[in-house]
Tab-separated table of N, CA, C and O and ligand atoms in Angstrom:
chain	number	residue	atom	x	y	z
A	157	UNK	N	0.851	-1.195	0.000
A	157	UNK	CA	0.000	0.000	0.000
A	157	UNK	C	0.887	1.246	0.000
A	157	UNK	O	1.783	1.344	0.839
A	158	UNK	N	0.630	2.382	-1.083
A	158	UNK	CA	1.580	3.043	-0.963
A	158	UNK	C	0.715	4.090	0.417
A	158	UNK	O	-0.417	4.094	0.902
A	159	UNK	N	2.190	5.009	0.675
A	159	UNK	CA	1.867	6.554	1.492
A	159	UNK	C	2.330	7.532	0.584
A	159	UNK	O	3.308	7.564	-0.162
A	160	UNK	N	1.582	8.175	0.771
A	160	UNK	CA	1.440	9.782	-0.115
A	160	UNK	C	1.259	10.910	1.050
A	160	UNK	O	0.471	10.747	1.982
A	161	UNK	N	2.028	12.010	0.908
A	161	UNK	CA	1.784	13.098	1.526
A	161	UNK	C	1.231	14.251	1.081
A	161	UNK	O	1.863	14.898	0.246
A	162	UNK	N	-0.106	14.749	1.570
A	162	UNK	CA	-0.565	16.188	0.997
A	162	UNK	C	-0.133	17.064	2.312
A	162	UNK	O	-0.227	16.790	3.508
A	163	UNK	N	0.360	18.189	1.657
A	163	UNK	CA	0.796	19.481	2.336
A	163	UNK	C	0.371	20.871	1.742
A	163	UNK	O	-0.295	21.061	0.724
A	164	UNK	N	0.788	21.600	2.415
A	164	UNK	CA	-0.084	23.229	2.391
A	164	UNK	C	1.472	23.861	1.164
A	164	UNK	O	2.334	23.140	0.662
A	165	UNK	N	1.326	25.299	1.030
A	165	UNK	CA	2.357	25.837	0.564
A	165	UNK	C	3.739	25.831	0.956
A	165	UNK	O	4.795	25.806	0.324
A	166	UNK	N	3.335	25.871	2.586
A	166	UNK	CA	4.816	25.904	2.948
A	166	UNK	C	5.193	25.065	4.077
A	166	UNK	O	6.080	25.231	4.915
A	167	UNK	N	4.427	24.222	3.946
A	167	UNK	CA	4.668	22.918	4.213
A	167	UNK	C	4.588	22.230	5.737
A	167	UNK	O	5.143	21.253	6.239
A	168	UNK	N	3.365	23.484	6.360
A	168	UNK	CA	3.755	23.258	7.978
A	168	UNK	C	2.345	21.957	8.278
A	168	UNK	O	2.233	21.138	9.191
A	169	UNK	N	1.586	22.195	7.275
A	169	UNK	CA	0.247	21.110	7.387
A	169	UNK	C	0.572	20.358	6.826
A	169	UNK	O	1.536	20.474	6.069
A	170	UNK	N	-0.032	19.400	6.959
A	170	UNK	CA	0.565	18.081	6.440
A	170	UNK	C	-0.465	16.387	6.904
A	170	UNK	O	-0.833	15.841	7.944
A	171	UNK	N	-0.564	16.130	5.485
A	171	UNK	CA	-1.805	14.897	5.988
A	171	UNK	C	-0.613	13.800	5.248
A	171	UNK	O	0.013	14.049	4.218
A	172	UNK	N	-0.500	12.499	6.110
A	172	UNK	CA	0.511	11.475	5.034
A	172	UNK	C	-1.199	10.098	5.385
A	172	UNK	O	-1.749	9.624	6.379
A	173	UNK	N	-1.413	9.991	3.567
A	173	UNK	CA	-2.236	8.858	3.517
A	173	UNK	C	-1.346	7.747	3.720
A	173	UNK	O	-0.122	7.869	3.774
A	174	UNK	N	-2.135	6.382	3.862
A	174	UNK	CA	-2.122	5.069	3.731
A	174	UNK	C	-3.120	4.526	2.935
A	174	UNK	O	-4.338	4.654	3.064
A	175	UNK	N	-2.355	3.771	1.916
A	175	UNK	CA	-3.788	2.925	1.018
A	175	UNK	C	-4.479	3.692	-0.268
A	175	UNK	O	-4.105	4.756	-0.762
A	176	UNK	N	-5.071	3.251	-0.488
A	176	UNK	CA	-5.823	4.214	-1.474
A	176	UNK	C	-7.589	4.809	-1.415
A	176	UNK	O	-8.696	4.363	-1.115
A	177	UNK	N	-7.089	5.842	-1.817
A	177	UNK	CA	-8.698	6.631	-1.580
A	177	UNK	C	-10.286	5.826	-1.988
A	177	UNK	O	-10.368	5.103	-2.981
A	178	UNK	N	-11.171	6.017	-1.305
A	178	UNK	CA	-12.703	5.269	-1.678
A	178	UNK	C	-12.768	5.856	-2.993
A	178	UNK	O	-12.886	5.281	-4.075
A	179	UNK	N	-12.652	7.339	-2.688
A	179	UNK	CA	-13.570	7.684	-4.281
A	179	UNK	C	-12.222	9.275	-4.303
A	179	UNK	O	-11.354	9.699	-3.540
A	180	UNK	N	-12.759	9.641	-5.584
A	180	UNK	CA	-11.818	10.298	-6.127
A	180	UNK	C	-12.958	11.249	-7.226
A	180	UNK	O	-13.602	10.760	-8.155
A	181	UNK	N	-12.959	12.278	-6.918
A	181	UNK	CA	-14.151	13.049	-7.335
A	181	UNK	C	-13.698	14.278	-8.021
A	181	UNK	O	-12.488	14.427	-7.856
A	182	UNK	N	-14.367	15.430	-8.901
A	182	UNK	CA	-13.815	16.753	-9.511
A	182	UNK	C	-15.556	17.353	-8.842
A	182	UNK	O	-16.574	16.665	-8.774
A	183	UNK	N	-15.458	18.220	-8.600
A	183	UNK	CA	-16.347	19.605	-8.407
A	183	UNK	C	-16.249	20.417	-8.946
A	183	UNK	O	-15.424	21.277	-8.637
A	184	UNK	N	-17.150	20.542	-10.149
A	184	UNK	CA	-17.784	21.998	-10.663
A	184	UNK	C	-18.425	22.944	-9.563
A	184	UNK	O	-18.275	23.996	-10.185
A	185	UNK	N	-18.693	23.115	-9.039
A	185	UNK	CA	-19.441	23.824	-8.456
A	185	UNK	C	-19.274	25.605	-8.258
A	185	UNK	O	-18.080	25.669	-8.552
A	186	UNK	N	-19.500	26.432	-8.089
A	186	UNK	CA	-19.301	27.490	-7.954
A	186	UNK	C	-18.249	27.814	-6.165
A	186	UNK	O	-17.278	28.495	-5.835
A	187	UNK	N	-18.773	27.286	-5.791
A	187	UNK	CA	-17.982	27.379	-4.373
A	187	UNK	C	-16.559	26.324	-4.219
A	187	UNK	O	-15.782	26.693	-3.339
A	188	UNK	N	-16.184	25.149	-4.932
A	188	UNK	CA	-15.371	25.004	-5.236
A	188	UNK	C	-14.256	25.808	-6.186
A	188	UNK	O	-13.039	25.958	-6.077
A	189	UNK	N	-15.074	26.179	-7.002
A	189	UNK	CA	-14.273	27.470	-8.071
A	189	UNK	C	-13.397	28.818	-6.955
A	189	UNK	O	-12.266	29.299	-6.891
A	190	UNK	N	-14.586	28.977	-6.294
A	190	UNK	CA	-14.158	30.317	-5.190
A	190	UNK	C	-12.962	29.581	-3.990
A	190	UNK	O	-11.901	30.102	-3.645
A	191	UNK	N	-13.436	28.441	-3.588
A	191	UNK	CA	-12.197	27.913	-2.866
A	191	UNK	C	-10.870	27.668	-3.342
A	191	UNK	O	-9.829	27.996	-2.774
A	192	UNK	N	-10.971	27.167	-4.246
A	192	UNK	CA	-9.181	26.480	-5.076
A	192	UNK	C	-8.833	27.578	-5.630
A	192	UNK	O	-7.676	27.918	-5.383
A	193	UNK	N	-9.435	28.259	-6.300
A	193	UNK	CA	-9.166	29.562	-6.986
A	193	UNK	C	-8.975	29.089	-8.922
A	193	UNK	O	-8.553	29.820	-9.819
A	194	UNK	N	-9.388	27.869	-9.007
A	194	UNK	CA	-9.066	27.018	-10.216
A	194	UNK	C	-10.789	27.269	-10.727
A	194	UNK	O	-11.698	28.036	-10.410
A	195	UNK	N	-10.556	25.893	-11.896
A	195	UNK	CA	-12.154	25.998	-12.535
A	195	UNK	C	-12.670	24.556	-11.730
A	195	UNK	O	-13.702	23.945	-12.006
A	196	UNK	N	-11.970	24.293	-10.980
A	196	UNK	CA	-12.771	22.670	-10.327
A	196	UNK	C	-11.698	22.578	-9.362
A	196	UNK	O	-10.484	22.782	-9.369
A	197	UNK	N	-12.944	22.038	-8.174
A	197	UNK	CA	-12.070	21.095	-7.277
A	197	UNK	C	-11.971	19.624	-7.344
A	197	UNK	O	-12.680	18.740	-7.823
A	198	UNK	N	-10.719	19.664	-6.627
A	198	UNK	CA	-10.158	17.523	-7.038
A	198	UNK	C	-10.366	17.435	-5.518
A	198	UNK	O	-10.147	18.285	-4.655
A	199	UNK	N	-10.819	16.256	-5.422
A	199	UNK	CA	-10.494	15.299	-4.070
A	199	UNK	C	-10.771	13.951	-3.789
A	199	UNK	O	-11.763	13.337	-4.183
A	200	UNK	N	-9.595	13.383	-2.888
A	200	UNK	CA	-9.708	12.076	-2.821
A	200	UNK	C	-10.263	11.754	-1.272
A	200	UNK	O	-9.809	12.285	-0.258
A	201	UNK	N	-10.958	11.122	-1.297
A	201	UNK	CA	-11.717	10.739	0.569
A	201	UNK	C	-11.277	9.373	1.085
A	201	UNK	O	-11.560	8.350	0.461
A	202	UNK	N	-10.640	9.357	2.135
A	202	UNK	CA	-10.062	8.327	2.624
A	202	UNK	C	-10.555	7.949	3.836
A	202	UNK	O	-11.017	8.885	4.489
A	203	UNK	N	-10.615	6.625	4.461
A	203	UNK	CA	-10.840	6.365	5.510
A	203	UNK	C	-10.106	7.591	7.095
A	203	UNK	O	-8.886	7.758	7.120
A	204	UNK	N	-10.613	7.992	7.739
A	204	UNK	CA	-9.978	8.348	8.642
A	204	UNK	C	-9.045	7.677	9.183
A	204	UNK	O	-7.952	8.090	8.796
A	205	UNK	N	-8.989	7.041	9.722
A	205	UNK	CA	-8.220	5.712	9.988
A	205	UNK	C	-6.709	5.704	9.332
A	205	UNK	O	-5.693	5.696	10.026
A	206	UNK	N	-6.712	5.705	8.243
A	206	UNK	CA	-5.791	5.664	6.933
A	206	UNK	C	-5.312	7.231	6.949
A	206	UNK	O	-4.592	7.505	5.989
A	207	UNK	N	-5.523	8.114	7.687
A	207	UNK	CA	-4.889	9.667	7.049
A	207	UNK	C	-4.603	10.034	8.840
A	207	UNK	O	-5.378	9.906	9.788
A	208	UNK	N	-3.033	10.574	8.792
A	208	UNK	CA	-2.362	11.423	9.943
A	208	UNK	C	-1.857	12.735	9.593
A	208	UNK	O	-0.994	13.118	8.803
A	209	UNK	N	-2.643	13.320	10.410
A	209	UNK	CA	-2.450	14.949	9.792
A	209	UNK	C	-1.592	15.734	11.168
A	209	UNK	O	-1.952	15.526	12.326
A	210	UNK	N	-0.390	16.673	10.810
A	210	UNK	CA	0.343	17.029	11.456
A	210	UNK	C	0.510	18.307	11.397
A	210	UNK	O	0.827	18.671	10.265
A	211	UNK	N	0.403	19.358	12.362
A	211	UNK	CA	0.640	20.759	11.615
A	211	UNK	C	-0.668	21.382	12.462
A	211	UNK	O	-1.531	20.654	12.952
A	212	UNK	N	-0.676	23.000	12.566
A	212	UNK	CA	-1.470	23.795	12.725
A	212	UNK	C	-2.788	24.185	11.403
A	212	UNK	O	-2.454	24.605	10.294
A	213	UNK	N	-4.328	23.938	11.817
A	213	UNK	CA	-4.989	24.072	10.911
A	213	UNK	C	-5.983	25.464	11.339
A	213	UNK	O	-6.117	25.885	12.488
A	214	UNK	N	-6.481	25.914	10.379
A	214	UNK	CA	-7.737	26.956	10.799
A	214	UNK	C	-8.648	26.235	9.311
A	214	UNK	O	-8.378	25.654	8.260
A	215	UNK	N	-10.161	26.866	10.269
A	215	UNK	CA	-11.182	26.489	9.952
A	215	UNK	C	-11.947	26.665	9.307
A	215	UNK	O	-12.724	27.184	10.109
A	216	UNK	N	-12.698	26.671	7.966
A	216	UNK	CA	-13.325	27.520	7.817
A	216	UNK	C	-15.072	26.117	7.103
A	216	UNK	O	-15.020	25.195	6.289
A	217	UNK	N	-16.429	26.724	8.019
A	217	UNK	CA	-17.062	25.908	7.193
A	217	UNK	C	-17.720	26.317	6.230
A	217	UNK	O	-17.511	27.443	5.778
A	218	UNK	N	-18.697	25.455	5.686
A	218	UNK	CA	-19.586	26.051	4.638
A	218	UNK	C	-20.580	25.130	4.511
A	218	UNK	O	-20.224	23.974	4.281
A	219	UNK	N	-21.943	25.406	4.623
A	219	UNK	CA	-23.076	24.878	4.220
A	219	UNK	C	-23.493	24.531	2.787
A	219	UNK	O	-23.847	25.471	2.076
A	220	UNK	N	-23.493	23.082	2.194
A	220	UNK	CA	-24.157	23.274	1.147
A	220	UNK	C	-25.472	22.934	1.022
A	220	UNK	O	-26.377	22.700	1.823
A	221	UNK	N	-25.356	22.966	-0.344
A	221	UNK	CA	-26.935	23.112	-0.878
A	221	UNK	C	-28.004	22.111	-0.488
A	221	UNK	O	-29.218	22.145	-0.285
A	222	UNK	N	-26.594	20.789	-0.459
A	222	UNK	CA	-28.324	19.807	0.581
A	222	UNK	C	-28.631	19.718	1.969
A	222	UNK	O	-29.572	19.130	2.501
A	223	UNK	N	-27.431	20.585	2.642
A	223	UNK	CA	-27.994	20.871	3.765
A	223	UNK	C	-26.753	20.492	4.833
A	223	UNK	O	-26.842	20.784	6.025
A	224	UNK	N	-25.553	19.787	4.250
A	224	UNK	CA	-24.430	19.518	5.012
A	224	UNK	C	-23.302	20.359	5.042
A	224	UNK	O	-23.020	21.116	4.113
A	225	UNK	N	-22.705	20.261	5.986
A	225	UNK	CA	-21.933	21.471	6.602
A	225	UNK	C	-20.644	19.951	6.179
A	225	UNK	O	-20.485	18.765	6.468
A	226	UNK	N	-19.807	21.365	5.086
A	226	UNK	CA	-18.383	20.844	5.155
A	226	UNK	C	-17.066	21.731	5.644
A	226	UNK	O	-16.824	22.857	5.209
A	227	UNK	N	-16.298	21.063	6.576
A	227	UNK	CA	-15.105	22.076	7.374
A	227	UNK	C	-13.517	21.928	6.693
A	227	UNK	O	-12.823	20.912	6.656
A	228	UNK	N	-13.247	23.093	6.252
A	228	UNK	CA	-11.901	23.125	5.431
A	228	UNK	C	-11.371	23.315	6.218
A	228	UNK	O	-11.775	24.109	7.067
A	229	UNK	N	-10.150	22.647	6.326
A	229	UNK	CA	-8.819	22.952	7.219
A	229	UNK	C	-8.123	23.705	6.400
A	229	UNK	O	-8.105	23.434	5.199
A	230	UNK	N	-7.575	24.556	6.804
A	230	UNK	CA	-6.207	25.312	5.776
A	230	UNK	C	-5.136	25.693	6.798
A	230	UNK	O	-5.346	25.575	8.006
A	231	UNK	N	-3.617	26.300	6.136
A	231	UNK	CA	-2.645	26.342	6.849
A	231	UNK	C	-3.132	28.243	7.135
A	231	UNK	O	-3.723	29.039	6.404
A	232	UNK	N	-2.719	28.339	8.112
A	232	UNK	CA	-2.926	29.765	8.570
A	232	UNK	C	-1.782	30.863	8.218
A	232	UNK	O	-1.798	32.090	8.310
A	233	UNK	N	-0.772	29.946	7.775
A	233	UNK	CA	0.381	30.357	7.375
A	233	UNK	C	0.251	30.977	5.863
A	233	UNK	O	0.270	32.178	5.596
A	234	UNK	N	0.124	29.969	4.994
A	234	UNK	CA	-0.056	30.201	3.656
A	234	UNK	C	-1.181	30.220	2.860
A	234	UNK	O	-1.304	30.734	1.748
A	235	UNK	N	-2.253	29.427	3.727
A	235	UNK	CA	-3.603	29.721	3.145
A	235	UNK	C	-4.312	28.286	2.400
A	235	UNK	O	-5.390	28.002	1.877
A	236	UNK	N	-3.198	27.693	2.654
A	236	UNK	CA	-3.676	26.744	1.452
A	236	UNK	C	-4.158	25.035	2.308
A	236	UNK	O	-3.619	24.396	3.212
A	237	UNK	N	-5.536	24.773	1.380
A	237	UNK	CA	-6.155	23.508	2.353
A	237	UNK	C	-5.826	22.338	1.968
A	237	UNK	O	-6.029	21.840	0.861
A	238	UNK	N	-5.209	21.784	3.057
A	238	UNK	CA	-5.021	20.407	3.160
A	238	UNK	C	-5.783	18.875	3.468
A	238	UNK	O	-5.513	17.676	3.396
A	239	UNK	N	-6.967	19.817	3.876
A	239	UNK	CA	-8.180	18.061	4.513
A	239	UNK	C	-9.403	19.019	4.369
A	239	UNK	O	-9.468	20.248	4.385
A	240	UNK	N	-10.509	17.885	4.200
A	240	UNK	CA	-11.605	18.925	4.907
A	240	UNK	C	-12.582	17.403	5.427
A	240	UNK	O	-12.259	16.220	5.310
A	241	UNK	N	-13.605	17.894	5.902
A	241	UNK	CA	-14.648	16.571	6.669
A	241	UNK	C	-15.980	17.469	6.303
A	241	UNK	O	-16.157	18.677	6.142
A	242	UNK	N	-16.881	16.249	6.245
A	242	UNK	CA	-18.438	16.960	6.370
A	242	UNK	C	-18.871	16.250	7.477
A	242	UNK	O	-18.659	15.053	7.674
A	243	UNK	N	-19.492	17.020	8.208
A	243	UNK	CA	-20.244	16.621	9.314
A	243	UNK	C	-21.094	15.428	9.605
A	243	UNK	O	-21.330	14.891	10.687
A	244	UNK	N	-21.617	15.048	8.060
A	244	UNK	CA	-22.690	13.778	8.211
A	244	UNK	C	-21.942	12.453	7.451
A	244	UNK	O	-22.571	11.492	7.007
A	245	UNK	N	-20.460	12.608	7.397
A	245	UNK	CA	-19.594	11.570	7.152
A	245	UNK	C	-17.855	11.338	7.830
A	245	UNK	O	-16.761	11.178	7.290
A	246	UNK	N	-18.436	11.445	9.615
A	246	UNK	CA	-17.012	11.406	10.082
A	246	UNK	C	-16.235	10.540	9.801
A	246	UNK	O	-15.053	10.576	10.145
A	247	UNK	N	-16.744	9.631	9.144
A	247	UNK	CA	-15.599	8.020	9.001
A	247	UNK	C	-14.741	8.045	7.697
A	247	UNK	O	-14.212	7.052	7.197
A	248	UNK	N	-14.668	9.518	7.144
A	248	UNK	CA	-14.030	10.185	5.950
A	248	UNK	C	-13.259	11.473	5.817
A	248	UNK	O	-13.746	12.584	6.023
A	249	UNK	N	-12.178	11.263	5.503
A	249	UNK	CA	-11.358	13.260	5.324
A	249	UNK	C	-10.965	12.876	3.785
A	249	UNK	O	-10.585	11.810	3.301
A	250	UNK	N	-11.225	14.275	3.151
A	250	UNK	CA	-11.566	14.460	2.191
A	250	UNK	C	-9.836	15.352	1.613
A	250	UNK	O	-9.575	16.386	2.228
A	251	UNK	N	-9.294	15.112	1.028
A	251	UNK	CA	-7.904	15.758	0.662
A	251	UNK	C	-7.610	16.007	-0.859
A	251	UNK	O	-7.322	15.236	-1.774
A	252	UNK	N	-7.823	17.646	-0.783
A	252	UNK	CA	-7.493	17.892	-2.239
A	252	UNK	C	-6.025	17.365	-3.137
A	252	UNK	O	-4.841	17.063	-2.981
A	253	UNK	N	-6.683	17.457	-3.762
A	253	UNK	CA	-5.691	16.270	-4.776
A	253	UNK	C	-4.497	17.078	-5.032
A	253	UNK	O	-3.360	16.617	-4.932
A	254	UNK	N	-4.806	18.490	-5.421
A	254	UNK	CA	-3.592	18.918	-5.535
A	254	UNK	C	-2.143	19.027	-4.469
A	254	UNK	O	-0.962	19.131	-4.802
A	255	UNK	N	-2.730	18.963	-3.154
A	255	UNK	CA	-2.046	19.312	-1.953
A	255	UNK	C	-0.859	17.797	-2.290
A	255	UNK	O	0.300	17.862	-1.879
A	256	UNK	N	-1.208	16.927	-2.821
A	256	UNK	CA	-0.094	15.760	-3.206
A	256	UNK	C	0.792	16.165	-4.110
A	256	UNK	O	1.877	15.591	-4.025
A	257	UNK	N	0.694	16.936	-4.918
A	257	UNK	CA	1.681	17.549	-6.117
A	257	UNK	C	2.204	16.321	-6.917
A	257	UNK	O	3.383	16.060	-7.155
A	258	UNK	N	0.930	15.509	-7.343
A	258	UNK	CA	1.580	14.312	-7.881
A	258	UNK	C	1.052	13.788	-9.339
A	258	UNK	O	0.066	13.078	-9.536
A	259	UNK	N	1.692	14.161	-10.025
A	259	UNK	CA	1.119	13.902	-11.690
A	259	UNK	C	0.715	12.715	-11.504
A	259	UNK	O	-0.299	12.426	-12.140
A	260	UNK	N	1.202	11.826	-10.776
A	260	UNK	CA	0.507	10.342	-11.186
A	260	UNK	C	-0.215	9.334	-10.446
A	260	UNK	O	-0.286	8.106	-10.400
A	261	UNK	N	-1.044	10.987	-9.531
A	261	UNK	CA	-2.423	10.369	-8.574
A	261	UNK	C	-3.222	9.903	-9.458
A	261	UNK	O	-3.191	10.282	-10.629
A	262	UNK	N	-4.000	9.061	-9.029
A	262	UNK	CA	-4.862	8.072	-9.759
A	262	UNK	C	-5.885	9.195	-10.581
A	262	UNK	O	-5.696	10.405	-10.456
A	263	UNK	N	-6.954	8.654	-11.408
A	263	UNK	CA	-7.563	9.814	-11.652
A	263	UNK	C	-9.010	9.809	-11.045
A	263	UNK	O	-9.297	8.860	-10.315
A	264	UNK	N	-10.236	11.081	-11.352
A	264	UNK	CA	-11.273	10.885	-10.938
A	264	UNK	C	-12.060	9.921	-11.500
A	264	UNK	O	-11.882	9.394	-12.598
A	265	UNK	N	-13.215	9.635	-10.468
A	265	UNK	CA	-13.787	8.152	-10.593
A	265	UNK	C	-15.277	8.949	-10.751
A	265	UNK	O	-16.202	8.270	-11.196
A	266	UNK	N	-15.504	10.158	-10.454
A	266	UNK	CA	-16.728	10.855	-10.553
A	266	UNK	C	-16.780	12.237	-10.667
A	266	UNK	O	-16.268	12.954	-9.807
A	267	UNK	N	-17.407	12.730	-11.745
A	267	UNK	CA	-17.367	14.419	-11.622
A	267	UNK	C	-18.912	14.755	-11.232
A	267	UNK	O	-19.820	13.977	-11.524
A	268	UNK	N	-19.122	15.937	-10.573
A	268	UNK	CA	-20.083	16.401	-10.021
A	268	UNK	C	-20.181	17.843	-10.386
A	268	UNK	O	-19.243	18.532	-10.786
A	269	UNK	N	-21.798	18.347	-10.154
A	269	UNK	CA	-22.284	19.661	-10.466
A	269	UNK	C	-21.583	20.122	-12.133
A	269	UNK	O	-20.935	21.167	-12.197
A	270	UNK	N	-21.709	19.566	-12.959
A	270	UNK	CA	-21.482	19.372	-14.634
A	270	UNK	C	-21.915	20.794	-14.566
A	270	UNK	O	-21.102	21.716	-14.630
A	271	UNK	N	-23.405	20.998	-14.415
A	271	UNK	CA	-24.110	22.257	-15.007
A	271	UNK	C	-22.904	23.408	-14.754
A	271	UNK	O	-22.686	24.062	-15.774
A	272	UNK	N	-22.179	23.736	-13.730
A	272	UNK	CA	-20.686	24.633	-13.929
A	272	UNK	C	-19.916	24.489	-14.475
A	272	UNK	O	-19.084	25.346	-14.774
A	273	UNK	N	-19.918	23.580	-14.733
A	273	UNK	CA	-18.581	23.065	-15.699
A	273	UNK	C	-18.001	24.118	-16.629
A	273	UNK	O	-18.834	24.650	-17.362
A	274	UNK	N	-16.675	24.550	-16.757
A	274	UNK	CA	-16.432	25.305	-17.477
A	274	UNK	C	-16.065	24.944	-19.137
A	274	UNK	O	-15.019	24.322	-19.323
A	275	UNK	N	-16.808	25.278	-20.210
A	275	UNK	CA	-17.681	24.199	-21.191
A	275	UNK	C	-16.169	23.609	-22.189
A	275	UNK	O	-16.164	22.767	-23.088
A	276	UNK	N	-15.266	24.224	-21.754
A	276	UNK	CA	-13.681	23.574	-21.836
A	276	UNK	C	-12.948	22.811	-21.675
A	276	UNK	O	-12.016	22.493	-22.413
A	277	UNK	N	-13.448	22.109	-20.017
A	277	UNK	CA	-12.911	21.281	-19.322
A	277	UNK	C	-13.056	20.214	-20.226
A	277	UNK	O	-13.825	20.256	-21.187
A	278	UNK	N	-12.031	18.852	-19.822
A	278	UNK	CA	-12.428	17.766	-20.647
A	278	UNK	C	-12.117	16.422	-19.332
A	278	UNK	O	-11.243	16.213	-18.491
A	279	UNK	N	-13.202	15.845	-19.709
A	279	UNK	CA	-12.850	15.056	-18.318
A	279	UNK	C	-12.815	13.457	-19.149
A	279	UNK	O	-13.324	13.519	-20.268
A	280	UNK	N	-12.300	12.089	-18.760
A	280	UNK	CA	-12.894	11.019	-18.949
A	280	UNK	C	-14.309	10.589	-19.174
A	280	UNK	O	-15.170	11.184	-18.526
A	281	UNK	N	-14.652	9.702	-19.947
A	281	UNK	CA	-15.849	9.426	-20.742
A	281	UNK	C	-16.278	8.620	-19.437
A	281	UNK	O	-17.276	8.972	-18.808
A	282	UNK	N	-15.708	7.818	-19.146
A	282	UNK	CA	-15.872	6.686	-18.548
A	282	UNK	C	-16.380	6.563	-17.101
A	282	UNK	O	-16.786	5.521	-16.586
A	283	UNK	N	-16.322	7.440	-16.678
A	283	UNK	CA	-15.956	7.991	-15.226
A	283	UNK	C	-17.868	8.748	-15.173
A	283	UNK	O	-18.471	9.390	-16.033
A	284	UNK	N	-18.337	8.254	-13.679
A	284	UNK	CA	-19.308	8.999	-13.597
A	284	UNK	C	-19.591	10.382	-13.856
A	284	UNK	O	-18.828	11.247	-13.425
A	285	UNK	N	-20.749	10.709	-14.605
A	285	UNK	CA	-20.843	12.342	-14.328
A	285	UNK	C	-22.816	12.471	-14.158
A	285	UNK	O	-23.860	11.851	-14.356
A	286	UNK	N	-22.209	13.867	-13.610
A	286	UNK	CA	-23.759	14.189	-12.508
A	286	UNK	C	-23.450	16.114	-12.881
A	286	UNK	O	-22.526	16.913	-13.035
A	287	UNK	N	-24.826	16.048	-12.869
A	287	UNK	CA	-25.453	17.307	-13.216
A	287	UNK	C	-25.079	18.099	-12.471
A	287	UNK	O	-25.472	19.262	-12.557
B	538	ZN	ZN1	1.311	26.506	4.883
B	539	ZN	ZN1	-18.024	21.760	-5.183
């Protein structure tokens, strides 16, 4: 089983996985757009269990649209998020893909909120997609 480490900019946060992620997802969404500062967010969700996170985090949550509250960790230092959890799935931390800096993370297994999609993007055929 490999370990992979996601970290912040400057490197004081720090999550090191074990194993490999359940699911592996892209977000269109508009509030993903405003978080990453990109046209989509990546993330892989791992067992809790499987992820040790080291480092000073701040908080920030956000309610979505069906009604669950998800909590971003970020480094307070540089800004940049390393884990996040939703409230109605503690047995999961959720770690943006980029925070691994790794061309040859697996890829997504599902894209979500399409209707944002920026009509450019090009994703796998194969791979779930949702409105
Ligand atoms: Zn940092
Ligand atoms: Zn989103």
């Amino acid at each position: 089983m490999p370990d992979r480490l996601a970290s912040c900019s400057c490197g004081q946060l720090a999550a090191r996985v074990t194993g490999e992620p359940v699911r592996i997802s892209v977000c269109h969404c508009l509030a993903c757009q405003k978080r990453t500062g990109s046209t989509y967010g990546m993330q892989a969700r791992f067992p809790v269990e499987q992820v040790d996170i080291t480092g000073q985090a701040s908080e920030f949550a956000r309610v979505g649209d069906e009604g669950h509250t998800a909590r971003f960790r970020f480094c307070p230092q540089c800004g940049a998020t390393v884990y996040y959890t939703f409230d109605d799935m503690p047995e999961f931390i959720a770690i943006p893909v980029g925070a691994f800096a790794d061309p040859a993370f697996p890829p997504p297994m599902v894209s979500v909120y399409e209707m944002r999609k920026h009509a450019w993007v090009g994703l796998p055929a194969d791979i779930e997609h949702w409105d």
